């Protein structure tokens, strides 16, 4: 039996261009996730505490617990994507189940009824911060061809560089180009080897200009995206109650990223003069990362009714690694079916990502044991995102694009809870401005939530439903010569279930 060998190629540092503003945003945003009570109130817990997921907003919330407490949470998530692409429209739906949250807070009382330090709290928690699972299908007719992607990458490269030599195979040259020239040269090679593009002068090895073997006209196009993975963090929390009415706390957070994405682009044409009539371009991206952040916060009881909260989360400093695999297939009446499938994994040099810091101010009104209303306002400046590398990769263009296109945003969350005996009824709304100055790229995010809970005494069971929607432009190949995109309306809803226990 023949063995299949997979080559591994480390891309040239000088031509690294796979990372873009979309990647930076993906790992910088956080969703409202956590316990059912937290989600039912849209995450408005900055001045409340007393919930394991409230530590995400304000670490002082651990000291609000009256007893040691633990909880575990499961969540079902469904996402609907309505994709519009020229004359085409398609709805795609996907559902998955996530282990959303697990944690415990341990309370140590000290001078309970006197001034000074009244108690200490120690918290350990895991929280999922983003769900990367997604599916999208877009189709329609366009007058722009994917040939512009490959032409843009090829122009200026000598023909001899992307031409197979005697005894050299596709894997060898694709790997060599990645190691010595970079990502763009690999794309030019794929386009040339599949007959999608051609040199203007086939007899000149120094030729640096190219033309397309696809004639102008109308193109039937399809774009498919499937992604999996999640972002999460592990938190070590410490807190204290002081003088009965003040709470302080800190978090040390260890973050991780797991993201896998497969895209497939199809194009077909019957244009007169086309040498190539079909193109199928497949890309797979695998991303893993680890990071660190810290948080500090405080809560003050101003009166029996009013509580104030304030917290600050540092940027998260990530170390990220990415790998890509590519495959290009073409068909033409004269060329036949051509498959370029390098058995090569491109490994990009590890790079660093600094996400924005977050400052949050909170206000809550408590009406005895009957109910409460809570409001959180957060400020987050996405233009401060920065990519860097200690391995020679240059991100000046990406960082300049981030600074020019992203902005500071306001995030507003409002939640309420009302009790009747052992039952609790909850609701909330949330709103976040677009991180883009031009919100056509990515619109504002808005949602609402409802939920209920029952207190059995030692145990509590909570359930929540939350819904959020956002519009975006899905660029098929960001930063390339092929600028086509689909307009996507995303609707995500979740059912969340939490079992809590005092001990």
CSV table of C-alpha atoms in Angstrom, one decimal:
chain,number,residue,atom,x,y,z
A,1,UNK,CA,0.0,0.0,0.0
A,2,UNK,CA,1.3,3.4,-0.9
A,3,UNK,CA,2.1,5.8,1.9
A,4,UNK,CA,0.9,9.4,1.7
A,5,UNK,CA,3.5,11.9,3.0
A,6,UNK,CA,2.5,15.3,4.2
A,7,UNK,CA,5.1,18.0,3.8
A,8,UNK,CA,5.3,20.9,6.3
A,9,UNK,CA,6.3,24.3,5.2
A,10,UNK,CA,7.2,27.3,7.3
A,11,UNK,CA,6.3,30.4,5.4
A,12,UNK,CA,8.7,33.2,4.6
A,13,UNK,CA,8.7,35.9,7.3
A,14,UNK,CA,9.1,38.7,4.8
A,15,UNK,CA,6.0,37.9,2.9
A,16,UNK,CA,3.7,36.8,5.6
A,17,UNK,CA,0.2,38.1,4.8
A,18,UNK,CA,-2.3,35.5,6.0
A,19,UNK,CA,-3.3,37.4,9.1
A,20,UNK,CA,-5.7,40.4,8.7
A,21,UNK,CA,-8.1,42.7,10.5
A,22,UNK,CA,-10.8,40.0,10.4
A,23,UNK,CA,-8.6,37.6,12.4
A,24,UNK,CA,-7.6,40.3,14.9
A,25,UNK,CA,-11.3,41.2,15.6
A,26,UNK,CA,-12.4,37.5,15.8
A,27,UNK,CA,-10.1,36.9,18.8
A,28,UNK,CA,-10.8,40.3,20.4
A,29,UNK,CA,-14.5,40.1,20.8
A,30,UNK,CA,-16.4,38.3,23.6
A,31,UNK,CA,-20.0,37.1,23.7
A,32,UNK,CA,-22.4,37.1,26.6
A,33,UNK,CA,-21.8,33.6,27.9
A,34,UNK,CA,-21.8,31.9,31.3
A,35,UNK,CA,-24.5,30.8,33.8
A,36,UNK,CA,-28.2,30.8,32.9
A,37,UNK,CA,-28.8,33.6,35.5
A,38,UNK,CA,-26.0,35.7,34.0
A,39,UNK,CA,-27.3,35.3,30.4
A,40,UNK,CA,-30.9,35.8,31.4
A,41,UNK,CA,-30.0,39.3,32.6
A,42,UNK,CA,-27.8,40.0,29.5
A,43,UNK,CA,-24.7,39.9,31.6
A,44,UNK,CA,-25.5,43.1,33.6
A,45,UNK,CA,-23.8,42.0,36.8
A,46,UNK,CA,-21.0,44.6,37.4
A,47,UNK,CA,-22.6,46.0,40.6
A,48,UNK,CA,-24.3,42.8,41.8
A,49,UNK,CA,-21.9,39.8,42.0
A,50,UNK,CA,-23.1,36.7,43.7
A,51,UNK,CA,-22.9,34.7,40.5
A,52,UNK,CA,-19.9,32.7,39.1
A,53,UNK,CA,-20.1,34.3,35.7
A,54,UNK,CA,-20.4,37.8,37.3
A,55,UNK,CA,-16.6,37.4,37.8
A,56,UNK,CA,-16.2,38.0,34.1
A,57,UNK,CA,-17.4,41.6,34.5
A,58,UNK,CA,-16.2,42.5,38.0
A,59,UNK,CA,-14.0,40.2,40.1
A,60,UNK,CA,-15.2,41.9,43.3
A,61,UNK,CA,-18.5,39.9,42.8
A,62,UNK,CA,-17.0,36.8,44.4
A,63,UNK,CA,-17.0,38.5,47.8
A,64,UNK,CA,-20.8,39.1,47.6
A,65,UNK,CA,-21.5,35.4,48.0
A,66,UNK,CA,-22.9,34.6,51.5
A,67,UNK,CA,-21.8,31.0,51.3
A,68,UNK,CA,-19.4,28.9,49.3
A,69,UNK,CA,-21.0,28.1,45.9
A,70,UNK,CA,-20.4,26.1,42.8
A,71,UNK,CA,-22.2,25.8,39.4
A,72,UNK,CA,-22.0,23.9,36.1
A,73,UNK,CA,-23.6,25.1,32.9
A,74,UNK,CA,-24.6,23.6,29.5
A,75,UNK,CA,-25.9,25.5,26.6
A,76,UNK,CA,-27.4,24.8,23.2
A,77,UNK,CA,-26.6,27.3,20.4
A,78,UNK,CA,-28.3,27.8,17.1
A,79,UNK,CA,-27.2,30.2,14.4
A,80,UNK,CA,-29.1,31.3,11.3
A,81,UNK,CA,-27.2,33.0,8.5
A,82,UNK,CA,-29.2,34.8,5.8
A,83,UNK,CA,-26.7,35.3,3.0
A,84,UNK,CA,-27.4,37.7,0.1
A,85,UNK,CA,-25.0,37.7,-2.9
A,86,UNK,CA,-26.1,39.6,-6.0
A,87,UNK,CA,-29.2,37.8,-7.1
A,88,UNK,CA,-28.8,34.9,-4.7
A,89,UNK,CA,-30.3,34.4,-1.2
A,90,UNK,CA,-29.8,31.4,1.1
A,91,UNK,CA,-30.6,30.6,4.8
A,92,UNK,CA,-28.3,28.3,6.6
A,93,UNK,CA,-28.8,27.0,10.1
A,94,UNK,CA,-26.5,25.1,12.5
A,95,UNK,CA,-26.9,23.9,16.1
A,96,UNK,CA,-24.4,22.7,18.7
A,97,UNK,CA,-24.1,21.9,22.4
A,98,UNK,CA,-21.5,23.4,24.6
A,99,UNK,CA,-20.1,22.9,28.1
A,100,UNK,CA,-20.4,26.5,28.9
A,101,UNK,CA,-19.2,27.2,32.4
A,102,UNK,CA,-17.8,25.4,35.5
A,103,UNK,CA,-16.6,27.1,38.7
A,104,UNK,CA,-16.7,27.5,42.5
A,105,UNK,CA,-16.2,30.3,45.0
A,106,UNK,CA,-15.0,29.5,48.6
A,107,UNK,CA,-16.0,32.0,51.3
A,108,UNK,CA,-13.9,32.5,54.5
A,109,UNK,CA,-15.7,34.7,57.0
A,110,UNK,CA,-13.5,36.9,59.2
A,111,UNK,CA,-14.7,39.5,61.7
A,112,UNK,CA,-18.2,39.1,60.3
A,113,UNK,CA,-19.9,41.8,62.4
A,114,UNK,CA,-17.1,44.3,62.8
A,115,UNK,CA,-15.3,46.8,60.7
A,116,UNK,CA,-12.2,46.0,58.7
A,117,UNK,CA,-12.0,42.9,56.6
A,118,UNK,CA,-15.2,40.9,57.0
A,119,UNK,CA,-14.5,37.9,54.7
A,120,UNK,CA,-12.3,36.6,52.0
A,121,UNK,CA,-13.3,34.8,48.8
A,122,UNK,CA,-11.3,32.5,46.5
A,123,UNK,CA,-12.8,31.6,43.1
A,124,UNK,CA,-11.8,29.1,40.4
A,125,UNK,CA,-13.8,29.2,37.2
A,126,UNK,CA,-13.8,28.1,33.5
A,127,UNK,CA,-15.9,30.2,31.1
A,128,UNK,CA,-16.4,29.9,27.4
A,129,UNK,CA,-16.0,33.4,25.9
A,130,UNK,CA,-16.9,32.8,22.3
A,131,UNK,CA,-18.5,30.1,20.1
A,132,UNK,CA,-16.6,29.7,16.8
A,133,UNK,CA,-19.0,27.2,15.3
A,134,UNK,CA,-20.6,28.7,12.1
A,135,UNK,CA,-22.0,27.7,8.7
A,136,UNK,CA,-22.6,29.9,5.7
A,137,UNK,CA,-23.6,29.3,2.1
A,138,UNK,CA,-23.8,32.1,-0.5
A,139,UNK,CA,-24.5,31.9,-4.2
A,140,UNK,CA,-25.2,34.3,-7.1
A,141,UNK,CA,-24.1,35.6,-10.4
A,142,UNK,CA,-21.2,38.1,-10.7
A,143,UNK,CA,-19.3,39.9,-13.4
A,144,UNK,CA,-16.1,39.6,-11.3
A,145,UNK,CA,-14.0,36.4,-11.6
A,146,UNK,CA,-11.8,34.8,-9.1
A,147,UNK,CA,-9.0,35.1,-11.7
A,148,UNK,CA,-8.3,38.6,-10.1
A,149,UNK,CA,-7.2,36.9,-6.9
A,150,UNK,CA,-4.5,34.9,-8.7
A,151,UNK,CA,-3.5,37.6,-11.1
A,152,UNK,CA,-3.0,40.1,-8.3
A,153,UNK,CA,-0.7,37.7,-6.5
A,154,UNK,CA,1.3,36.8,-9.6
A,155,UNK,CA,2.0,40.2,-11.2
A,156,UNK,CA,5.7,41.0,-10.7
A,157,UNK,CA,6.9,37.5,-10.1
A,158,UNK,CA,9.2,35.9,-12.7
A,159,UNK,CA,7.7,33.0,-14.7
A,160,UNK,CA,10.8,30.9,-13.9
A,161,UNK,CA,10.1,31.1,-10.2
A,162,UNK,CA,6.6,29.5,-10.4
A,163,UNK,CA,7.4,26.9,-13.1
A,164,UNK,CA,8.2,23.3,-12.3
A,165,UNK,CA,11.7,22.2,-13.2
A,166,UNK,CA,12.7,18.7,-14.5
A,167,UNK,CA,12.3,16.2,-11.7
A,168,UNK,CA,10.4,18.6,-9.4
A,169,UNK,CA,6.8,17.9,-8.3
A,170,UNK,CA,4.0,20.2,-7.1
A,171,UNK,CA,4.7,19.5,-3.4
A,172,UNK,CA,8.4,20.4,-3.8
A,173,UNK,CA,7.8,23.7,-5.5
A,174,UNK,CA,4.8,24.8,-3.4
A,175,UNK,CA,6.9,24.1,-0.2
A,176,UNK,CA,9.9,25.8,-1.6
A,177,UNK,CA,7.9,29.0,-2.5
A,178,UNK,CA,6.4,29.1,1.0
A,179,UNK,CA,9.8,28.8,2.6
A,180,UNK,CA,11.6,31.3,0.4
A,181,UNK,CA,9.1,33.7,-1.2
A,182,UNK,CA,5.9,33.4,0.9
A,183,UNK,CA,2.1,33.2,0.6
A,184,UNK,CA,1.7,35.3,-2.6
A,185,UNK,CA,4.1,33.2,-4.6
A,186,UNK,CA,2.3,30.0,-3.6
A,187,UNK,CA,-1.0,31.5,-4.9
A,188,UNK,CA,0.6,32.5,-8.2
A,189,UNK,CA,2.0,29.0,-8.6
A,190,UNK,CA,-1.5,27.4,-7.9
A,191,UNK,CA,-3.1,29.7,-10.5
A,192,UNK,CA,-0.4,29.1,-13.1
A,193,UNK,CA,-0.1,25.4,-12.7
A,194,UNK,CA,-3.9,25.0,-13.0
A,195,UNK,CA,-4.0,27.0,-16.2
A,196,UNK,CA,-6.2,29.7,-14.6
A,197,UNK,CA,-3.6,32.3,-15.4
A,198,UNK,CA,-0.9,32.4,-18.0
A,199,UNK,CA,2.3,34.3,-18.7
A,200,UNK,CA,2.1,37.0,-21.4
A,201,UNK,CA,5.4,35.7,-22.8
A,202,UNK,CA,5.7,31.9,-22.4
A,203,UNK,CA,9.2,31.8,-23.8
A,204,UNK,CA,10.7,34.4,-21.4
A,205,UNK,CA,11.6,32.9,-18.0
A,206,UNK,CA,11.9,36.5,-16.7
A,207,UNK,CA,8.4,37.4,-17.7
A,208,UNK,CA,6.6,39.2,-14.8
A,209,UNK,CA,3.2,40.0,-16.3
A,210,UNK,CA,0.2,37.6,-16.5
A,211,UNK,CA,-3.2,37.3,-18.1
A,212,UNK,CA,-6.3,35.3,-17.3
A,213,UNK,CA,-7.5,32.2,-19.2
A,214,UNK,CA,-11.1,33.1,-18.1
A,215,UNK,CA,-12.9,35.4,-20.5
A,216,UNK,CA,-15.0,38.3,-19.2
A,217,UNK,CA,-18.7,37.8,-18.8
A,218,UNK,CA,-21.1,36.4,-16.2
A,219,UNK,CA,-20.0,33.9,-13.5
A,220,UNK,CA,-22.1,31.5,-11.4
A,221,UNK,CA,-20.4,31.5,-8.0
A,222,UNK,CA,-20.8,29.7,-4.7
A,223,UNK,CA,-19.1,30.2,-1.4
A,224,UNK,CA,-19.2,27.8,1.6
A,225,UNK,CA,-17.8,28.3,5.1
A,226,UNK,CA,-17.8,25.8,7.9
A,227,UNK,CA,-16.0,26.6,11.2
A,228,UNK,CA,-15.7,25.0,14.5
A,229,UNK,CA,-14.0,25.7,17.9
A,230,UNK,CA,-14.3,28.0,20.8
A,231,UNK,CA,-12.5,30.6,22.9
A,232,UNK,CA,-12.4,30.3,26.7
A,233,UNK,CA,-10.6,31.2,29.8
A,234,UNK,CA,-9.6,29.8,33.2
A,235,UNK,CA,-9.8,32.3,36.1
A,236,UNK,CA,-8.2,32.5,39.5
A,237,UNK,CA,-10.1,35.0,41.6
A,238,UNK,CA,-9.5,36.6,45.0
A,239,UNK,CA,-11.9,39.0,46.8
A,240,UNK,CA,-12.7,40.6,50.1
A,241,UNK,CA,-15.5,42.4,51.9
A,242,UNK,CA,-14.4,45.4,53.9
A,243,UNK,CA,-16.4,47.5,56.4
A,244,UNK,CA,-19.6,45.6,55.5
A,245,UNK,CA,-20.3,47.8,52.5
A,246,UNK,CA,-17.3,47.5,50.2
A,247,UNK,CA,-16.1,44.7,48.0
A,248,UNK,CA,-12.8,44.4,46.1
A,249,UNK,CA,-11.4,41.7,43.9
A,250,UNK,CA,-8.9,40.6,41.2
A,251,UNK,CA,-8.7,38.0,38.5
A,252,UNK,CA,-5.8,36.3,36.8
A,253,UNK,CA,-7.1,34.9,33.5
A,254,UNK,CA,-5.5,32.2,31.3
A,255,UNK,CA,-7.1,32.3,27.8
A,256,UNK,CA,-7.1,29.9,24.9
A,257,UNK,CA,-8.2,29.9,21.3
A,258,UNK,CA,-9.3,26.9,19.2
A,259,UNK,CA,-10.5,27.7,15.7
A,260,UNK,CA,-10.8,25.6,12.5
A,261,UNK,CA,-12.3,27.0,9.3
A,262,UNK,CA,-12.8,25.5,5.9
A,263,UNK,CA,-13.9,27.6,2.9
A,264,UNK,CA,-14.7,26.4,-0.6
A,265,UNK,CA,-15.3,28.8,-3.6
A,266,UNK,CA,-16.9,27.5,-6.8
A,267,UNK,CA,-17.1,29.4,-10.1
A,268,UNK,CA,-18.5,28.3,-13.4
A,269,UNK,CA,-18.9,30.1,-16.7
A,270,UNK,CA,-19.9,29.5,-20.3
A,271,UNK,CA,-18.2,32.7,-21.6
A,272,UNK,CA,-17.0,32.6,-25.2
A,273,UNK,CA,-13.2,32.4,-25.3
A,274,UNK,CA,-12.7,31.0,-21.8
A,275,UNK,CA,-10.0,28.3,-21.6
A,276,UNK,CA,-11.1,27.5,-18.0
A,277,UNK,CA,-14.8,27.1,-17.3
A,278,UNK,CA,-14.8,25.9,-13.7
A,279,UNK,CA,-12.8,26.7,-10.6
A,280,UNK,CA,-13.0,25.1,-7.1
A,281,UNK,CA,-10.7,26.7,-4.6
A,282,UNK,CA,-10.5,25.2,-1.1
A,283,UNK,CA,-8.7,26.5,1.9
A,284,UNK,CA,-8.4,25.2,5.5
A,285,UNK,CA,-7.2,27.3,8.4
A,286,UNK,CA,-6.4,25.9,11.9
A,287,UNK,CA,-5.6,28.3,14.7
A,288,UNK,CA,-4.6,27.8,18.3
A,289,UNK,CA,-3.5,30.3,20.8
A,290,UNK,CA,-2.9,31.0,24.5
A,291,UNK,CA,-3.0,34.3,26.4
A,292,UNK,CA,-3.1,36.1,29.7
A,293,UNK,CA,-5.1,39.0,31.2
A,294,UNK,CA,-5.8,40.5,34.6
A,295,UNK,CA,-8.8,42.3,36.1
A,296,UNK,CA,-9.5,44.4,39.1
A,297,UNK,CA,-12.8,45.7,40.5
A,298,UNK,CA,-14.8,47.0,43.3
A,299,UNK,CA,-18.4,47.2,44.5
A,300,UNK,CA,-19.9,49.7,47.0
A,301,UNK,CA,-23.2,49.6,48.8
A,302,UNK,CA,-24.2,53.3,48.7
A,303,UNK,CA,-27.5,52.6,50.5
A,304,UNK,CA,-29.9,49.8,51.0
A,305,UNK,CA,-31.1,50.4,47.4
A,306,UNK,CA,-28.1,51.6,45.4
A,307,UNK,CA,-24.9,49.7,44.5
A,308,UNK,CA,-22.1,51.0,42.4
A,309,UNK,CA,-19.5,48.9,40.6
A,310,UNK,CA,-16.3,49.6,38.6
A,311,UNK,CA,-13.8,47.3,37.0
A,312,UNK,CA,-11.0,47.2,34.6
A,313,UNK,CA,-9.7,44.4,32.4
A,314,UNK,CA,-6.2,44.6,30.9
A,315,UNK,CA,-5.6,43.7,27.3
A,316,UNK,CA,-5.2,40.0,26.6
A,317,UNK,CA,-1.8,39.2,25.3
A,318,UNK,CA,-2.1,36.2,23.0
A,319,UNK,CA,0.5,34.0,21.4
A,320,UNK,CA,-1.1,32.5,18.2
A,321,UNK,CA,-0.1,29.8,15.8
A,322,UNK,CA,-1.8,29.2,12.4
A,323,UNK,CA,-1.7,26.5,9.7
A,324,UNK,CA,-3.2,26.4,6.3
A,325,UNK,CA,-3.9,23.7,3.6
A,326,UNK,CA,-4.9,24.6,0.1
A,327,UNK,CA,-6.4,22.8,-2.9
A,328,UNK,CA,-7.3,24.2,-6.4
A,329,UNK,CA,-9.2,22.4,-9.1
A,330,UNK,CA,-10.0,23.7,-12.6
A,331,UNK,CA,-11.8,22.4,-15.7
A,332,UNK,CA,-11.8,23.5,-19.3
A,333,UNK,CA,-12.7,21.9,-22.6
A,334,UNK,CA,-9.1,22.0,-23.8
A,335,UNK,CA,-7.3,21.6,-20.5
A,336,UNK,CA,-9.6,18.9,-19.0
A,337,UNK,CA,-9.8,18.6,-15.2
A,338,UNK,CA,-6.7,19.7,-13.4
A,339,UNK,CA,-6.3,19.1,-9.7
A,340,UNK,CA,-3.5,20.9,-7.8
A,341,UNK,CA,-3.5,19.4,-4.3
A,342,UNK,CA,-0.2,20.1,-2.5
A,343,UNK,CA,0.3,17.7,0.4
A,344,UNK,CA,1.8,20.5,2.3
A,345,UNK,CA,0.8,22.2,5.5
A,346,UNK,CA,1.8,25.9,5.7
A,347,UNK,CA,2.9,26.8,9.2
A,348,UNK,CA,3.0,30.5,9.9
A,349,UNK,CA,5.5,31.8,12.4
A,350,UNK,CA,4.0,32.4,15.9
A,351,UNK,CA,2.8,35.9,16.4
A,352,UNK,CA,1.4,38.0,19.2
A,353,UNK,CA,-2.0,39.7,19.4
A,354,UNK,CA,-2.9,42.4,22.0
A,355,UNK,CA,-6.6,42.8,22.4
A,356,UNK,CA,-8.3,46.0,23.7
A,357,UNK,CA,-8.6,46.8,27.5
A,358,UNK,CA,-12.1,47.1,28.8
A,359,UNK,CA,-13.4,49.6,31.5
A,360,UNK,CA,-16.8,49.0,33.0
A,361,UNK,CA,-19.0,51.2,35.3
A,362,UNK,CA,-22.1,49.6,36.9
A,363,UNK,CA,-25.2,50.8,38.7
A,364,UNK,CA,-27.8,48.5,40.4
A,365,UNK,CA,-31.1,49.2,42.3
A,366,UNK,CA,-32.1,46.5,44.8
A,367,UNK,CA,-35.7,46.4,46.2
A,368,UNK,CA,-35.2,44.2,49.2
A,369,UNK,CA,-35.9,40.5,48.4
A,370,UNK,CA,-38.4,41.4,45.7
A,371,UNK,CA,-36.2,42.3,42.8
A,372,UNK,CA,-33.5,44.4,41.2
A,373,UNK,CA,-32.5,46.4,38.1
A,374,UNK,CA,-28.9,46.4,37.0
A,375,UNK,CA,-27.1,48.5,34.3
A,376,UNK,CA,-23.6,48.1,33.0
A,377,UNK,CA,-21.7,50.4,30.6
A,378,UNK,CA,-18.4,49.3,29.1
A,379,UNK,CA,-15.9,51.2,26.9
A,380,UNK,CA,-13.6,49.3,24.6
A,381,UNK,CA,-11.2,50.8,22.0
A,382,UNK,CA,-10.7,48.3,19.1
A,383,UNK,CA,-8.3,50.6,17.4
A,384,UNK,CA,-5.7,49.7,20.0
A,385,UNK,CA,-5.5,46.1,18.7
A,386,UNK,CA,-1.9,45.3,17.7
A,387,UNK,CA,-0.2,42.3,16.1
A,388,UNK,CA,3.6,41.8,16.5
A,389,UNK,CA,6.2,39.0,16.2
A,390,UNK,CA,9.6,38.2,17.7
A,391,UNK,CA,10.3,36.0,14.7
A,392,UNK,CA,10.7,38.7,12.1
A,393,UNK,CA,7.2,38.9,10.7
A,394,UNK,CA,6.1,42.4,9.8
A,395,UNK,CA,2.6,43.6,10.7
A,396,UNK,CA,2.9,47.3,10.0
A,397,UNK,CA,0.3,47.2,7.2
A,398,UNK,CA,-2.3,45.3,9.3
A,399,UNK,CA,-1.8,47.5,12.3
A,400,UNK,CA,-2.2,50.6,10.2
A,401,UNK,CA,-5.4,49.1,8.7
A,402,UNK,CA,-6.7,48.4,12.3
A,403,UNK,CA,-5.9,52.0,13.4
A,404,UNK,CA,-7.5,53.5,10.3
A,405,UNK,CA,-10.7,51.4,10.3
A,406,UNK,CA,-11.6,50.4,13.8
A,407,UNK,CA,-12.9,52.6,16.6
A,408,UNK,CA,-13.8,52.8,20.3
A,409,UNK,CA,-17.2,51.4,21.2
A,410,UNK,CA,-19.8,51.6,23.9
A,411,UNK,CA,-21.4,48.5,25.3
A,412,UNK,CA,-24.7,48.7,27.3
A,413,UNK,CA,-26.3,45.9,29.2
A,414,UNK,CA,-29.5,46.2,31.3
A,415,UNK,CA,-30.9,43.3,33.3
A,416,UNK,CA,-33.7,42.8,35.9
A,417,UNK,CA,-34.8,40.0,38.3
A,418,UNK,CA,-37.9,39.6,40.3
A,419,UNK,CA,-38.7,37.0,42.9
A,420,UNK,CA,-41.8,35.3,44.1
A,421,UNK,CA,-41.2,32.8,46.9
A,422,UNK,CA,-38.6,30.3,45.5
A,423,UNK,CA,-39.1,31.4,41.9
A,424,UNK,CA,-37.2,34.1,40.0
A,425,UNK,CA,-38.1,35.7,36.7
A,426,UNK,CA,-35.4,37.5,34.7
A,427,UNK,CA,-34.9,39.6,31.6
A,428,UNK,CA,-32.4,41.8,29.9
A,429,UNK,CA,-31.3,43.7,26.8
A,430,UNK,CA,-27.8,44.4,25.4
A,431,UNK,CA,-26.3,46.6,22.7
A,432,UNK,CA,-22.7,46.9,21.3
A,433,UNK,CA,-21.6,49.4,18.7
A,434,UNK,CA,-19.8,48.2,15.6
A,435,UNK,CA,-16.0,48.1,16.0
A,436,UNK,CA,-15.7,49.5,12.5
A,437,UNK,CA,-15.9,53.2,11.7
A,438,UNK,CA,-17.9,52.1,8.6
A,439,UNK,CA,-20.5,49.8,10.1
A,440,UNK,CA,-21.4,48.3,6.7
A,441,UNK,CA,-18.4,45.9,7.3
A,442,UNK,CA,-19.8,44.8,10.6
A,443,UNK,CA,-23.0,46.2,12.1
A,444,UNK,CA,-24.0,47.0,15.7
A,445,UNK,CA,-24.9,44.0,17.8
A,446,UNK,CA,-28.2,43.9,19.7
A,447,UNK,CA,-30.0,41.3,21.7
A,448,UNK,CA,-32.4,40.4,24.5
A,449,UNK,CA,-32.8,37.6,27.1
A,450,UNK,CA,-35.3,36.0,29.4
A,451,UNK,CA,-35.0,33.4,32.0
A,452,UNK,CA,-36.3,31.8,35.2
A,453,UNK,CA,-34.9,30.0,38.2
A,454,UNK,CA,-36.0,27.9,41.2
A,455,UNK,CA,-34.3,27.8,44.6
A,456,UNK,CA,-34.5,24.4,46.3
A,457,UNK,CA,-32.4,25.6,49.2
A,458,UNK,CA,-29.1,24.0,48.9
A,459,UNK,CA,-29.5,23.6,45.1
A,460,UNK,CA,-30.6,26.1,42.5
A,461,UNK,CA,-31.7,25.4,38.9
A,462,UNK,CA,-31.8,28.2,36.3
A,463,UNK,CA,-32.7,28.3,32.6
A,464,UNK,CA,-32.3,31.1,30.1
A,465,UNK,CA,-33.0,32.0,26.5
A,466,UNK,CA,-31.0,34.7,24.7
A,467,UNK,CA,-31.1,36.1,21.2
A,468,UNK,CA,-28.6,38.4,19.4
A,469,UNK,CA,-28.4,39.6,15.8
A,470,UNK,CA,-25.8,41.4,13.7
A,471,UNK,CA,-25.2,42.1,10.0
A,472,UNK,CA,-21.8,41.8,8.3
A,473,UNK,CA,-20.0,41.7,5.0
A,474,UNK,CA,-18.4,38.3,4.5
A,475,UNK,CA,-15.3,39.0,2.3
A,476,UNK,CA,-14.5,35.8,0.4
A,477,UNK,CA,-10.7,36.6,0.2
A,478,UNK,CA,-9.9,39.6,2.5
A,479,UNK,CA,-7.2,41.9,1.3
A,480,UNK,CA,-6.9,40.3,-2.1
A,481,UNK,CA,-7.5,41.4,-5.7
A,482,UNK,CA,-10.9,39.6,-5.6
A,483,UNK,CA,-13.1,41.9,-3.6
A,484,UNK,CA,-16.5,40.2,-3.8
A,485,UNK,CA,-18.5,39.7,-0.6
A,486,UNK,CA,-21.8,38.5,0.6
A,487,UNK,CA,-24.1,40.5,3.0
A,488,UNK,CA,-24.9,38.2,5.9
A,489,UNK,CA,-27.6,38.7,8.6
A,490,UNK,CA,-26.7,36.5,11.5
A,491,UNK,CA,-29.2,35.5,14.2
A,492,UNK,CA,-28.0,33.5,17.1
A,493,UNK,CA,-30.1,32.1,20.0
A,494,UNK,CA,-29.3,30.0,22.9
A,495,UNK,CA,-30.9,27.9,25.7
A,496,UNK,CA,-28.8,27.7,28.8
A,497,UNK,CA,-29.2,25.4,31.8
A,498,UNK,CA,-27.3,25.9,35.1
A,499,UNK,CA,-27.2,23.8,38.3
A,500,UNK,CA,-25.8,25.6,41.3
A,501,UNK,CA,-25.1,24.4,44.8
A,502,UNK,CA,-24.3,26.1,48.1
A,503,UNK,CA,-21.8,24.2,50.4
